[in-house]
mmCIF file of C-alpha atoms and ligand atoms in Angstrom:
data_model
loop_
_atom_site.group_PDB
_atom_site.id
_atom_site.type_symbol
_atom_site.label_atom_id
_atom_site.label_comp_id
_atom_site.label_asym_id
_atom_site.label_seq_id
_atom_site.Cartn_x
_atom_site.Cartn_y
_atom_site.Cartn_z
ATOM 1 C CA ALA A 802 2.998 35.599 -80.184
ATOM 2 C CA ARG A 803 6.461 34.714 -81.014
ATOM 3 C CA ASP A 804 7.996 35.292 -77.600
ATOM 4 C CA ALA A 805 5.102 33.792 -75.868
ATOM 5 C CA ALA A 806 5.369 30.645 -77.930
ATOM 6 C CA LEU A 807 9.252 30.649 -77.269
ATOM 7 C CA ALA A 808 8.997 30.898 -73.737
ATOM 8 C CA GLU A 809 6.211 28.198 -73.630
ATOM 9 C CA ILE A 810 8.503 25.801 -75.499
ATOM 10 C CA ALA A 811 11.478 26.351 -73.243
ATOM 11 C CA SER A 812 9.246 25.386 -70.278
ATOM 12 C CA ALA A 813 7.944 22.089 -72.211
ATOM 13 C CA SER A 814 9.145 19.266 -69.860
ATOM 14 C CA THR A 815 8.025 16.001 -71.703
ATOM 15 C CA PRO A 816 8.472 14.906 -75.360
ATOM 16 C CA ASP A 817 4.782 14.717 -75.544
ATOM 17 C CA ALA A 818 4.427 18.412 -74.436
ATOM 18 C CA VAL A 819 6.881 19.248 -77.226
ATOM 19 C CA ALA A 820 4.787 17.337 -79.801
ATOM 20 C CA SER A 821 1.589 19.037 -79.055
ATOM 21 C CA MET A 822 3.330 22.538 -79.064
ATOM 22 C CA THR A 823 4.747 21.602 -82.580
ATOM 23 C CA THR A 824 1.147 21.061 -83.793
ATOM 24 C CA ARG A 825 -0.212 24.320 -82.190
ATOM 25 C CA PHE A 826 2.724 26.542 -83.126
ATOM 26 C CA ALA A 827 4.433 25.151 -86.272
ATOM 27 C CA GLY A 828 1.656 22.963 -87.863
ATOM 28 C CA LYS A 829 -0.348 23.780 -91.072
ATOM 29 C CA LYS A 830 -3.248 24.688 -88.944
ATOM 30 C CA GLY A 831 -1.159 26.225 -86.212
ATOM 31 C CA GLU A 832 -1.020 29.826 -84.779
ATOM 32 C CA LEU A 833 1.827 31.088 -87.194
ATOM 33 C CA ALA A 834 -0.088 29.715 -90.086
ATOM 34 C CA GLY A 835 -3.186 31.303 -89.091
ATOM 35 C CA LEU A 836 -1.529 34.761 -88.957
ATOM 36 C CA LYS A 837 0.028 34.257 -92.490
ATOM 37 C CA LYS A 838 -3.603 33.583 -93.935
ATOM 38 C CA ARG A 839 -4.578 36.905 -92.533
ATOM 39 C CA LEU A 840 -1.697 38.642 -94.369
ATOM 40 C CA GLY A 841 -4.278 39.396 -97.331
ATOM 41 C CA SER A 842 -6.129 41.738 -95.121
ATOM 42 C CA LEU A 843 -3.166 44.330 -94.915
ATOM 43 C CA ASP A 844 -3.376 47.329 -96.999
ATOM 44 C CA SER A 845 -0.109 48.312 -98.368
ATOM 45 C CA ILE A 846 2.558 45.984 -100.059
ATOM 46 C CA ASP A 847 5.203 47.271 -97.496
ATOM 47 C CA GLU A 848 3.095 46.286 -94.603
ATOM 48 C CA LYS A 849 2.585 42.864 -96.216
ATOM 49 C CA LYS A 850 6.246 42.377 -96.879
ATOM 50 C CA ALA A 851 7.344 43.415 -93.236
ATOM 51 C CA ALA A 852 4.653 41.310 -91.582
ATOM 52 C CA GLY A 853 5.357 38.172 -93.876
ATOM 53 C CA ALA A 854 9.074 38.399 -93.087
ATOM 54 C CA ALA A 855 8.380 38.716 -89.316
ATOM 55 C CA ILE A 856 6.009 35.790 -89.473
ATOM 56 C CA ASN A 857 8.714 33.782 -91.431
ATOM 57 C CA GLU A 858 11.454 34.886 -89.044
ATOM 58 C CA ALA A 859 9.221 33.878 -85.949
ATOM 59 C CA MET A 860 8.397 30.381 -87.791
ATOM 60 C CA ALA A 861 11.964 29.727 -87.980
ATOM 61 C CA ALA A 862 12.766 30.764 -84.598
ATOM 62 C CA VAL A 863 9.762 28.583 -83.176
ATOM 63 C CA ASP A 864 11.194 25.385 -85.373
ATOM 64 C CA ALA A 865 14.595 25.926 -83.996
ATOM 65 C CA ALA A 866 13.188 26.197 -80.520
ATOM 66 C CA LEU A 867 11.224 23.118 -80.886
ATOM 67 C CA ASP A 868 14.235 21.262 -82.274
ATOM 68 C CA GLU A 869 16.309 22.362 -79.379
ATOM 69 C CA GLN A 870 13.828 21.553 -76.804
ATOM 70 C CA ARG A 871 13.221 17.906 -78.367
ATOM 71 C CA SER A 872 16.820 17.087 -78.387
ATOM 72 C CA ALA A 873 17.369 18.414 -74.961
ATOM 73 C CA LEU A 874 14.607 16.284 -73.498
ATOM 74 C CA ASN A 875 15.755 13.127 -75.431
ATOM 75 C CA ALA A 876 19.298 13.783 -74.125
ATOM 76 C CA ALA A 877 18.001 14.120 -70.731
ATOM 77 C CA ALA A 878 15.750 10.962 -71.010
ATOM 78 C CA LEU A 879 18.708 8.893 -72.254
ATOM 79 C CA ALA A 880 21.025 10.223 -69.548
ATOM 80 C CA ALA A 881 18.440 9.033 -67.007
ATOM 81 C CA GLN A 882 18.105 5.718 -68.653
ATOM 82 C CA VAL A 883 22.008 5.137 -68.742
ATOM 83 C CA GLU A 884 22.197 6.096 -65.047
ATOM 84 C CA ASN A 885 19.147 3.747 -64.167
ATOM 85 C CA GLU A 886 20.925 0.756 -65.848
ATOM 86 C CA ARG A 887 24.280 1.555 -64.715
ATOM 87 C CA LEU A 888 26.218 -1.594 -63.409
ATOM 88 C CA ASP A 889 29.099 -0.698 -61.178
ATOM 89 C CA LEU A 890 31.192 -3.813 -61.666
ATOM 90 C CA THR A 891 33.754 -2.615 -58.905
ATOM 91 C CA GLU A 892 31.157 -2.283 -56.326
ATOM 92 C CA TYR A 893 32.264 -4.379 -53.005
ATOM 93 C CA VAL A 894 29.373 -6.410 -51.874
ATOM 94 C CA GLY A 895 30.959 -8.008 -49.152
ATOM 95 C CA LYS A 896 31.274 -11.875 -48.449
ATOM 96 C CA PRO A 897 28.027 -13.909 -48.525
ATOM 97 C CA THR A 898 27.490 -15.410 -45.113
ATOM 98 C CA ARG A 899 27.640 -19.160 -44.862
ATOM 99 C CA GLY A 900 25.039 -21.265 -43.307
ATOM 100 C CA LYS A 901 25.947 -23.823 -40.753
ATOM 101 C CA ALA A 902 24.826 -27.355 -39.908
ATOM 102 C CA HIS A 903 23.035 -27.524 -36.461
ATOM 103 C CA LEU A 904 25.186 -28.863 -33.666
ATOM 104 C CA VAL A 905 23.260 -32.039 -33.616
ATOM 105 C CA THR A 906 23.543 -32.645 -37.356
ATOM 106 C CA GLN A 907 27.179 -32.094 -36.981
ATOM 107 C CA ALA A 908 27.491 -34.655 -34.117
ATOM 108 C CA TRP A 909 25.199 -37.086 -35.771
ATOM 109 C CA GLU A 910 27.300 -36.945 -39.038
ATOM 110 C CA ARG A 911 30.544 -37.435 -37.281
ATOM 111 C CA LEU A 912 29.203 -40.179 -35.308
ATOM 112 C CA GLU A 913 28.072 -41.908 -38.632
ATOM 113 C CA ASP A 914 31.672 -41.310 -40.048
ATOM 114 C CA VAL A 915 33.428 -42.887 -36.999
ATOM 115 C CA PHE A 916 31.207 -45.860 -37.016
ATOM 116 C CA VAL A 917 31.384 -46.308 -40.733
ATOM 117 C CA GLY A 918 35.151 -46.145 -40.205
ATOM 118 C CA LEU A 919 35.011 -49.115 -37.824
ATOM 119 C CA GLY A 920 33.027 -51.017 -40.270
ATOM 120 C CA PHE A 921 29.361 -50.433 -39.435
ATOM 121 C CA GLN A 922 26.473 -49.734 -41.863
ATOM 122 C CA VAL A 923 23.973 -46.933 -41.277
ATOM 123 C CA ALA A 924 20.262 -48.067 -40.687
ATOM 124 C CA GLU A 925 17.053 -46.225 -39.916
ATOM 125 C CA GLY A 926 13.527 -46.631 -38.733
ATOM 126 C CA PRO A 927 10.331 -44.776 -38.550
ATOM 127 C CA GLU A 928 9.626 -42.204 -35.790
ATOM 128 C CA VAL A 929 6.168 -43.579 -35.314
ATOM 129 C CA GLU A 930 6.337 -47.106 -34.143
ATOM 130 C CA THR A 931 4.077 -49.803 -33.195
ATOM 131 C CA ASP A 932 4.029 -50.722 -29.389
ATOM 132 C CA TRP A 933 5.412 -54.186 -30.775
ATOM 133 C CA HIS A 934 8.588 -52.848 -32.130
ATOM 134 C CA ASN A 935 9.067 -50.286 -29.435
ATOM 135 C CA PHE A 936 8.317 -52.469 -26.553
ATOM 136 C CA GLU A 937 7.018 -56.088 -26.809
ATOM 137 C CA ALA A 938 9.893 -57.408 -29.318
ATOM 138 C CA LEU A 939 12.284 -55.722 -27.029
ATOM 139 C CA ASN A 940 11.264 -57.994 -24.178
ATOM 140 C CA MET A 941 8.951 -55.547 -22.607
ATOM 141 C CA GLY A 942 5.602 -57.324 -22.687
ATOM 142 C CA GLU A 943 2.214 -55.629 -21.718
ATOM 143 C CA GLY A 944 2.523 -54.367 -18.085
ATOM 144 C CA HIS A 945 6.324 -54.649 -17.808
ATOM 145 C CA PRO A 946 7.559 -52.187 -15.390
ATOM 146 C CA ALA A 947 10.276 -51.036 -17.338
ATOM 147 C CA ARG A 948 7.687 -49.475 -19.719
ATOM 148 C CA GLY A 949 7.013 -46.969 -17.230
ATOM 149 C CA GLU A 950 10.516 -45.365 -17.548
ATOM 150 C CA PHE A 951 9.908 -44.386 -21.123
ATOM 151 C CA ASP A 952 7.469 -41.422 -20.701
ATOM 152 C CA THR A 953 5.679 -42.479 -23.725
ATOM 153 C CA LEU A 954 3.730 -40.267 -26.209
ATOM 154 C CA PHE A 955 0.978 -42.284 -27.669
ATOM 155 C CA VAL A 956 -0.464 -41.601 -31.170
ATOM 156 C CA ASP A 957 -4.131 -41.524 -31.595
ATOM 157 C CA HIS A 958 -4.163 -44.180 -34.613
ATOM 158 C CA VAL A 959 -5.358 -47.570 -34.514
ATOM 159 C CA PRO A 960 -3.677 -49.634 -37.166
ATOM 160 C CA PRO A 961 -5.661 -52.324 -39.057
ATOM 161 C CA GLY A 962 -5.865 -55.355 -36.880
ATOM 162 C CA GLY A 963 -4.438 -53.384 -34.064
ATOM 163 C CA ALA A 964 -5.604 -52.201 -30.565
ATOM 164 C CA PRO A 965 -6.169 -48.467 -29.335
ATOM 165 C CA GLY A 966 -2.889 -47.284 -27.815
ATOM 166 C CA SER A 967 -0.629 -49.497 -29.902
ATOM 167 C CA THR A 968 0.878 -46.730 -31.975
ATOM 168 C CA VAL A 969 3.642 -44.569 -30.109
ATOM 169 C CA LEU A 970 6.370 -42.050 -31.015
ATOM 170 C CA ARG A 971 9.531 -44.242 -30.607
ATOM 171 C CA THR A 972 10.974 -43.580 -27.114
ATOM 172 C CA HIS A 973 14.171 -45.009 -28.171
ATOM 173 C CA THR A 974 15.978 -46.002 -31.294
ATOM 174 C CA SER A 975 16.234 -49.801 -30.074
ATOM 175 C CA PRO A 976 13.276 -50.680 -32.292
ATOM 176 C CA VAL A 977 15.451 -50.309 -35.387
ATOM 177 C CA GLN A 978 17.371 -53.209 -33.816
ATOM 178 C CA ILE A 979 14.102 -55.278 -34.461
ATOM 179 C CA ARG A 980 13.447 -53.890 -37.868
ATOM 180 C CA THR A 981 17.032 -54.575 -38.896
ATOM 181 C CA MET A 982 17.083 -58.148 -37.768
ATOM 182 C CA LEU A 983 13.839 -58.940 -39.508
ATOM 183 C CA GLU A 984 15.183 -57.197 -42.663
ATOM 184 C CA LYS A 985 18.733 -58.586 -42.663
ATOM 185 C CA GLU A 986 20.582 -62.021 -42.380
ATOM 186 C CA PRO A 987 23.468 -61.841 -39.813
ATOM 187 C CA PRO A 988 26.228 -60.964 -39.665
ATOM 188 C CA ILE A 989 24.845 -57.409 -38.700
ATOM 189 C CA TYR A 990 26.950 -54.414 -38.048
ATOM 190 C CA ILE A 991 24.841 -51.304 -37.987
ATOM 191 C CA VAL A 992 24.366 -47.885 -36.252
ATOM 192 C CA ALA A 993 20.986 -46.340 -36.315
ATOM 193 C CA PRO A 994 20.873 -42.492 -35.488
ATOM 194 C CA GLY A 995 17.503 -40.899 -35.081
ATOM 195 C CA ARG A 996 14.975 -38.872 -33.426
ATOM 196 C CA VAL A 997 13.343 -40.110 -30.233
ATOM 197 C CA PHE A 998 10.238 -38.747 -28.168
ATOM 198 C CA ARG A 999 9.572 -38.762 -24.500
ATOM 199 C CA ARG A 1000 6.891 -36.963 -22.448
ATOM 200 C CA ASP A 1001 9.291 -34.712 -20.839
ATOM 201 C CA THR A 1002 9.000 -30.941 -19.722
ATOM 202 C CA PRO A 1003 11.935 -29.032 -21.509
ATOM 203 C CA ASP A 1004 14.776 -28.141 -19.137
ATOM 204 C CA ALA A 1005 18.704 -27.903 -19.132
ATOM 205 C CA THR A 1006 18.910 -31.663 -19.604
ATOM 206 C CA HIS A 1007 15.750 -32.741 -20.997
ATOM 207 C CA MET A 1008 13.766 -32.203 -24.400
ATOM 208 C CA PRO A 1009 10.619 -34.031 -25.166
ATOM 209 C CA VAL A 1010 12.446 -34.477 -28.688
ATOM 210 C CA PHE A 1011 15.963 -35.611 -28.778
ATOM 211 C CA HIS A 1012 18.326 -37.869 -30.723
ATOM 212 C CA GLN A 1013 20.071 -41.164 -29.959
ATOM 213 C CA ILE A 1014 22.159 -43.501 -31.986
ATOM 214 C CA GLU A 1015 21.731 -47.197 -31.562
ATOM 215 C CA GLY A 1016 24.463 -49.926 -32.349
ATOM 216 C CA LEU A 1017 23.598 -53.537 -33.141
ATOM 217 C CA VAL A 1018 26.206 -56.307 -33.754
ATOM 218 C CA ILE A 1019 25.000 -59.917 -34.635
ATOM 219 C CA ASP A 1020 27.522 -62.475 -35.592
ATOM 220 C CA ARG A 1021 29.011 -65.815 -34.269
ATOM 221 C CA ASN A 1022 30.838 -65.725 -31.084
ATOM 222 C CA ILE A 1023 30.186 -62.283 -30.134
ATOM 223 C CA SER A 1024 30.973 -61.732 -26.272
ATOM 224 C CA MET A 1025 30.956 -58.888 -23.833
ATOM 225 C CA ALA A 1026 34.725 -58.323 -24.490
ATOM 226 C CA ASP A 1027 33.899 -57.312 -28.189
ATOM 227 C CA LEU A 1028 31.192 -55.012 -26.831
ATOM 228 C CA ALA A 1029 33.775 -53.424 -24.321
ATOM 229 C CA GLY A 1030 36.231 -53.244 -27.058
ATOM 230 C CA THR A 1031 34.097 -51.660 -29.602
ATOM 231 C CA ILE A 1032 32.935 -48.868 -27.036
ATOM 232 C CA GLN A 1033 36.631 -48.156 -26.402
ATOM 233 C CA ALA A 1034 37.592 -48.067 -30.310
ATOM 234 C CA PHE A 1035 34.758 -45.760 -30.668
ATOM 235 C CA THR A 1036 35.716 -43.363 -27.686
ATOM 236 C CA THR A 1037 39.055 -42.901 -28.868
ATOM 237 C CA ALA A 1038 38.158 -42.426 -32.625
ATOM 238 C CA PHE A 1039 35.536 -40.027 -31.687
ATOM 239 C CA PHE A 1040 36.820 -38.000 -28.656
ATOM 240 C CA GLY A 1041 40.716 -38.628 -28.901
ATOM 241 C CA LYS A 1042 43.255 -40.992 -27.866
ATOM 242 C CA ASP A 1043 43.639 -39.606 -24.231
ATOM 243 C CA TRP A 1044 39.865 -40.717 -23.633
ATOM 244 C CA ASN A 1045 39.025 -44.011 -21.844
ATOM 245 C CA SER A 1046 35.778 -45.891 -21.376
ATOM 246 C CA ARG A 1047 34.447 -48.475 -18.748
ATOM 247 C CA LEU A 1048 31.080 -50.617 -18.423
ATOM 248 C CA ARG A 1049 29.095 -50.819 -15.093
ATOM 249 C CA PRO A 1050 26.280 -53.212 -14.284
ATOM 250 C CA ASP A 1051 22.962 -51.972 -15.272
ATOM 251 C CA TYR A 1052 19.606 -53.459 -16.277
ATOM 252 C CA PHE A 1053 17.620 -53.193 -19.603
ATOM 253 C CA PRO A 1054 15.036 -55.756 -20.353
ATOM 254 C CA PHE A 1055 16.496 -56.226 -24.141
ATOM 255 C CA THR A 1056 19.949 -56.887 -23.010
ATOM 256 C CA GLU A 1057 21.416 -59.652 -20.705
ATOM 257 C CA PRO A 1058 23.784 -58.914 -19.257
ATOM 258 C CA SER A 1059 23.202 -55.106 -19.353
ATOM 259 C CA ALA A 1060 25.596 -52.318 -18.593
ATOM 260 C CA GLU A 1061 25.833 -48.639 -18.423
ATOM 261 C CA PHE A 1062 28.855 -47.096 -20.219
ATOM 262 C CA ASP A 1063 30.942 -44.297 -19.139
ATOM 263 C CA ILE A 1064 33.670 -42.167 -20.957
ATOM 264 C CA GLN A 1065 36.567 -40.606 -19.088
ATOM 265 C CA ARG A 1066 37.955 -37.348 -19.873
ATOM 266 C CA PRO A 1067 41.835 -36.840 -20.040
ATOM 267 C CA ASP A 1068 41.514 -35.023 -16.859
ATOM 268 C CA GLY A 1069 40.347 -38.194 -15.205
ATOM 269 C CA SER A 1070 36.620 -37.305 -14.760
ATOM 270 C CA TRP A 1071 33.837 -39.752 -15.832
ATOM 271 C CA ILE A 1072 30.758 -38.944 -17.956
ATOM 272 C CA GLU A 1073 27.890 -41.324 -18.125
ATOM 273 C CA LEU A 1074 27.123 -41.937 -21.862
ATOM 274 C CA GLY A 1075 24.536 -44.561 -22.371
ATOM 275 C CA GLY A 1076 23.331 -48.219 -22.044
ATOM 276 C CA CYS A 1077 24.531 -51.432 -23.655
ATOM 277 C CA GLY A 1078 24.605 -55.268 -23.093
ATOM 278 C CA MET A 1079 24.363 -58.599 -25.050
ATOM 279 C CA VAL A 1080 21.269 -58.910 -26.910
ATOM 280 C CA HIS A 1081 18.624 -60.794 -25.072
ATOM 281 C CA PRO A 1082 17.789 -64.221 -26.582
ATOM 282 C CA ASN A 1083 13.996 -63.277 -26.448
ATOM 283 C CA VAL A 1084 15.076 -60.322 -28.716
ATOM 284 C CA LEU A 1085 16.926 -62.298 -31.149
ATOM 285 C CA ARG A 1086 13.988 -64.680 -31.467
ATOM 286 C CA ALA A 1087 11.690 -61.700 -31.996
ATOM 287 C CA GLY A 1088 13.999 -60.685 -34.651
ATOM 288 C CA GLY A 1089 13.806 -64.067 -36.267
ATOM 289 C CA ILE A 1090 17.324 -65.064 -35.241
ATOM 290 C CA ASP A 1091 18.377 -68.281 -33.621
ATOM 291 C CA PRO A 1092 20.091 -67.528 -30.350
ATOM 292 C CA GLU A 1093 21.835 -71.014 -30.506
ATOM 293 C CA GLU A 1094 23.607 -69.882 -33.666
ATOM 294 C CA TRP A 1095 24.112 -66.391 -33.149
ATOM 295 C CA SER A 1096 24.913 -63.792 -30.456
ATOM 296 C CA GLY A 1097 25.278 -60.211 -30.424
ATOM 297 C CA PHE A 1098 25.530 -56.898 -28.554
ATOM 298 C CA ALA A 1099 23.692 -53.414 -28.655
ATOM 299 C CA PHE A 1100 24.275 -50.266 -27.290
ATOM 300 C CA GLY A 1101 22.421 -46.754 -27.316
ATOM 301 C CA PHE A 1102 23.136 -43.333 -26.335
ATOM 302 C CA GLY A 1103 21.862 -39.786 -26.642
ATOM 303 C CA ILE A 1104 23.506 -37.448 -29.173
ATOM 304 C CA ASP A 1105 22.096 -33.986 -27.997
ATOM 305 C CA ARG A 1106 24.373 -34.043 -24.718
ATOM 306 C CA MET A 1107 27.276 -35.110 -26.557
ATOM 307 C CA ALA A 1108 26.923 -32.509 -29.406
ATOM 308 C CA LEU A 1109 27.100 -29.747 -26.406
ATOM 309 C CA MET A 1110 29.773 -31.607 -24.260
ATOM 310 C CA ARG A 1111 32.186 -31.182 -27.241
ATOM 311 C CA HIS A 1112 31.921 -27.281 -26.916
ATOM 312 C CA GLY A 1113 31.507 -26.970 -23.145
ATOM 313 C CA VAL A 1114 27.906 -25.900 -23.164
ATOM 314 C CA ASP A 1115 25.498 -27.434 -20.465
ATOM 315 C CA ASP A 1116 21.989 -26.218 -21.313
ATOM 316 C CA LEU A 1117 20.254 -28.302 -24.125
ATOM 317 C CA ARG A 1118 17.715 -25.342 -24.443
ATOM 318 C CA ALA A 1119 20.677 -23.085 -25.963
ATOM 319 C CA MET A 1120 20.911 -25.445 -28.616
ATOM 320 C CA TYR A 1121 17.267 -25.482 -29.704
ATOM 321 C CA ALA A 1122 16.724 -21.762 -29.349
ATOM 322 C CA ASP A 1123 17.828 -21.125 -32.952
ATOM 323 C CA ASP A 1124 19.554 -17.853 -31.954
ATOM 324 C CA LEU A 1125 22.134 -17.234 -34.660
ATOM 325 C CA ARG A 1126 24.436 -15.789 -32.206
ATOM 326 C CA PHE A 1127 24.781 -18.945 -30.457
ATOM 327 C CA THR A 1128 24.396 -21.429 -33.606
ATOM 328 C CA SER A 1129 27.014 -19.487 -35.568
ATOM 329 C CA GLN A 1130 29.821 -19.990 -32.948
ATOM 330 C CA PHE A 1131 30.419 -23.613 -33.811
HETATM 331 N N1 LIG B 1654 17.342 -47.913 -25.347
HETATM 332 C C1 LIG B 1654 18.117 -47.629 -24.257
HETATM 333 C C2 LIG B 1654 17.594 -46.314 -23.640
HETATM 334 O O1 LIG B 1654 16.972 -45.449 -24.321
HETATM 335 C C3 LIG B 1654 19.461 -47.617 -24.391
HETATM 336 C C4 LIG B 1654 20.128 -49.047 -24.810
HETATM 337 C C5 LIG B 1654 20.254 -49.454 -26.119
HETATM 338 C C6 LIG B 1654 20.492 -49.900 -23.676
HETATM 339 C C7 LIG B 1654 20.784 -50.777 -26.434
HETATM 340 C C8 LIG B 1654 20.999 -51.182 -24.052
HETATM 341 C C9 LIG B 1654 21.042 -51.600 -25.476
HETATM 342 O O2 LIG B 1654 17.720 -46.122 -22.558
#
């Protein structure tokens, strides 16, 4: 009984098992205590003495084995816990990878910086516009042929008092000209970067969602020369001192005269950038400004192509694929 008990104790693998063995082998009603009670049934004193001594020795051995197994298991449990909670403060985790602003965001913010440096304030307007702000107030009345050049996306929403089809996703940032004029007294010097929408199939140079920045200046005695000078100041500030700009005659209903503006790389090649011109008197009037007292110029150009141009990439789709191998280069 003693050896069987010792073997079983040595194999106990949990503190609970040791506890139940303690009751079974060493408790008051345990197996050894049971043997002791039966000592009385032995015949001779000598036999009783010998058996009693053997039982006492077995009890001591069982107690010692239980103690030993208990402390061995406790030590193992403690060691496991220490290993589990171990913090290696010398472990090298590596540098956290840094996120990056999207190329368009980078260009957008740099444009704002450059124009703020030239004395402009930043304005904004809603992406969902009324037909009036997007077309009508910009001298493109109902049926104006220039409307056809903006592949307009219409929003299925009829404003109170409005007509069906009079809510659009803005096709350019020019409606911000109107909103700014209605909101502020001249002199006005603002740029308005923003998202614009046209019904286009995505390809290397077109996206149905893209970005423009609008500029508007209204002050006394503003002339075409101020426009040309501002475009040139912007060109050198944004691209570098070896870059140049020029205006070429063009047509927009909301400016008169109107021009296209190009910039010239240091190697002499020209890039078409955007449209501009003197704000049309009808547009000033729609914005609540008296054309007899004030004059101004406006310009607008795309941000997306410029963001790519700086890095020599020529496919817009690369910029919107959100492939980190592309994005993380810039
Ligand atoms: N809104 C015009 C466009 O999207 C650009 C422009 C802005 C032209 C301001 C003249 C003045 O093409």
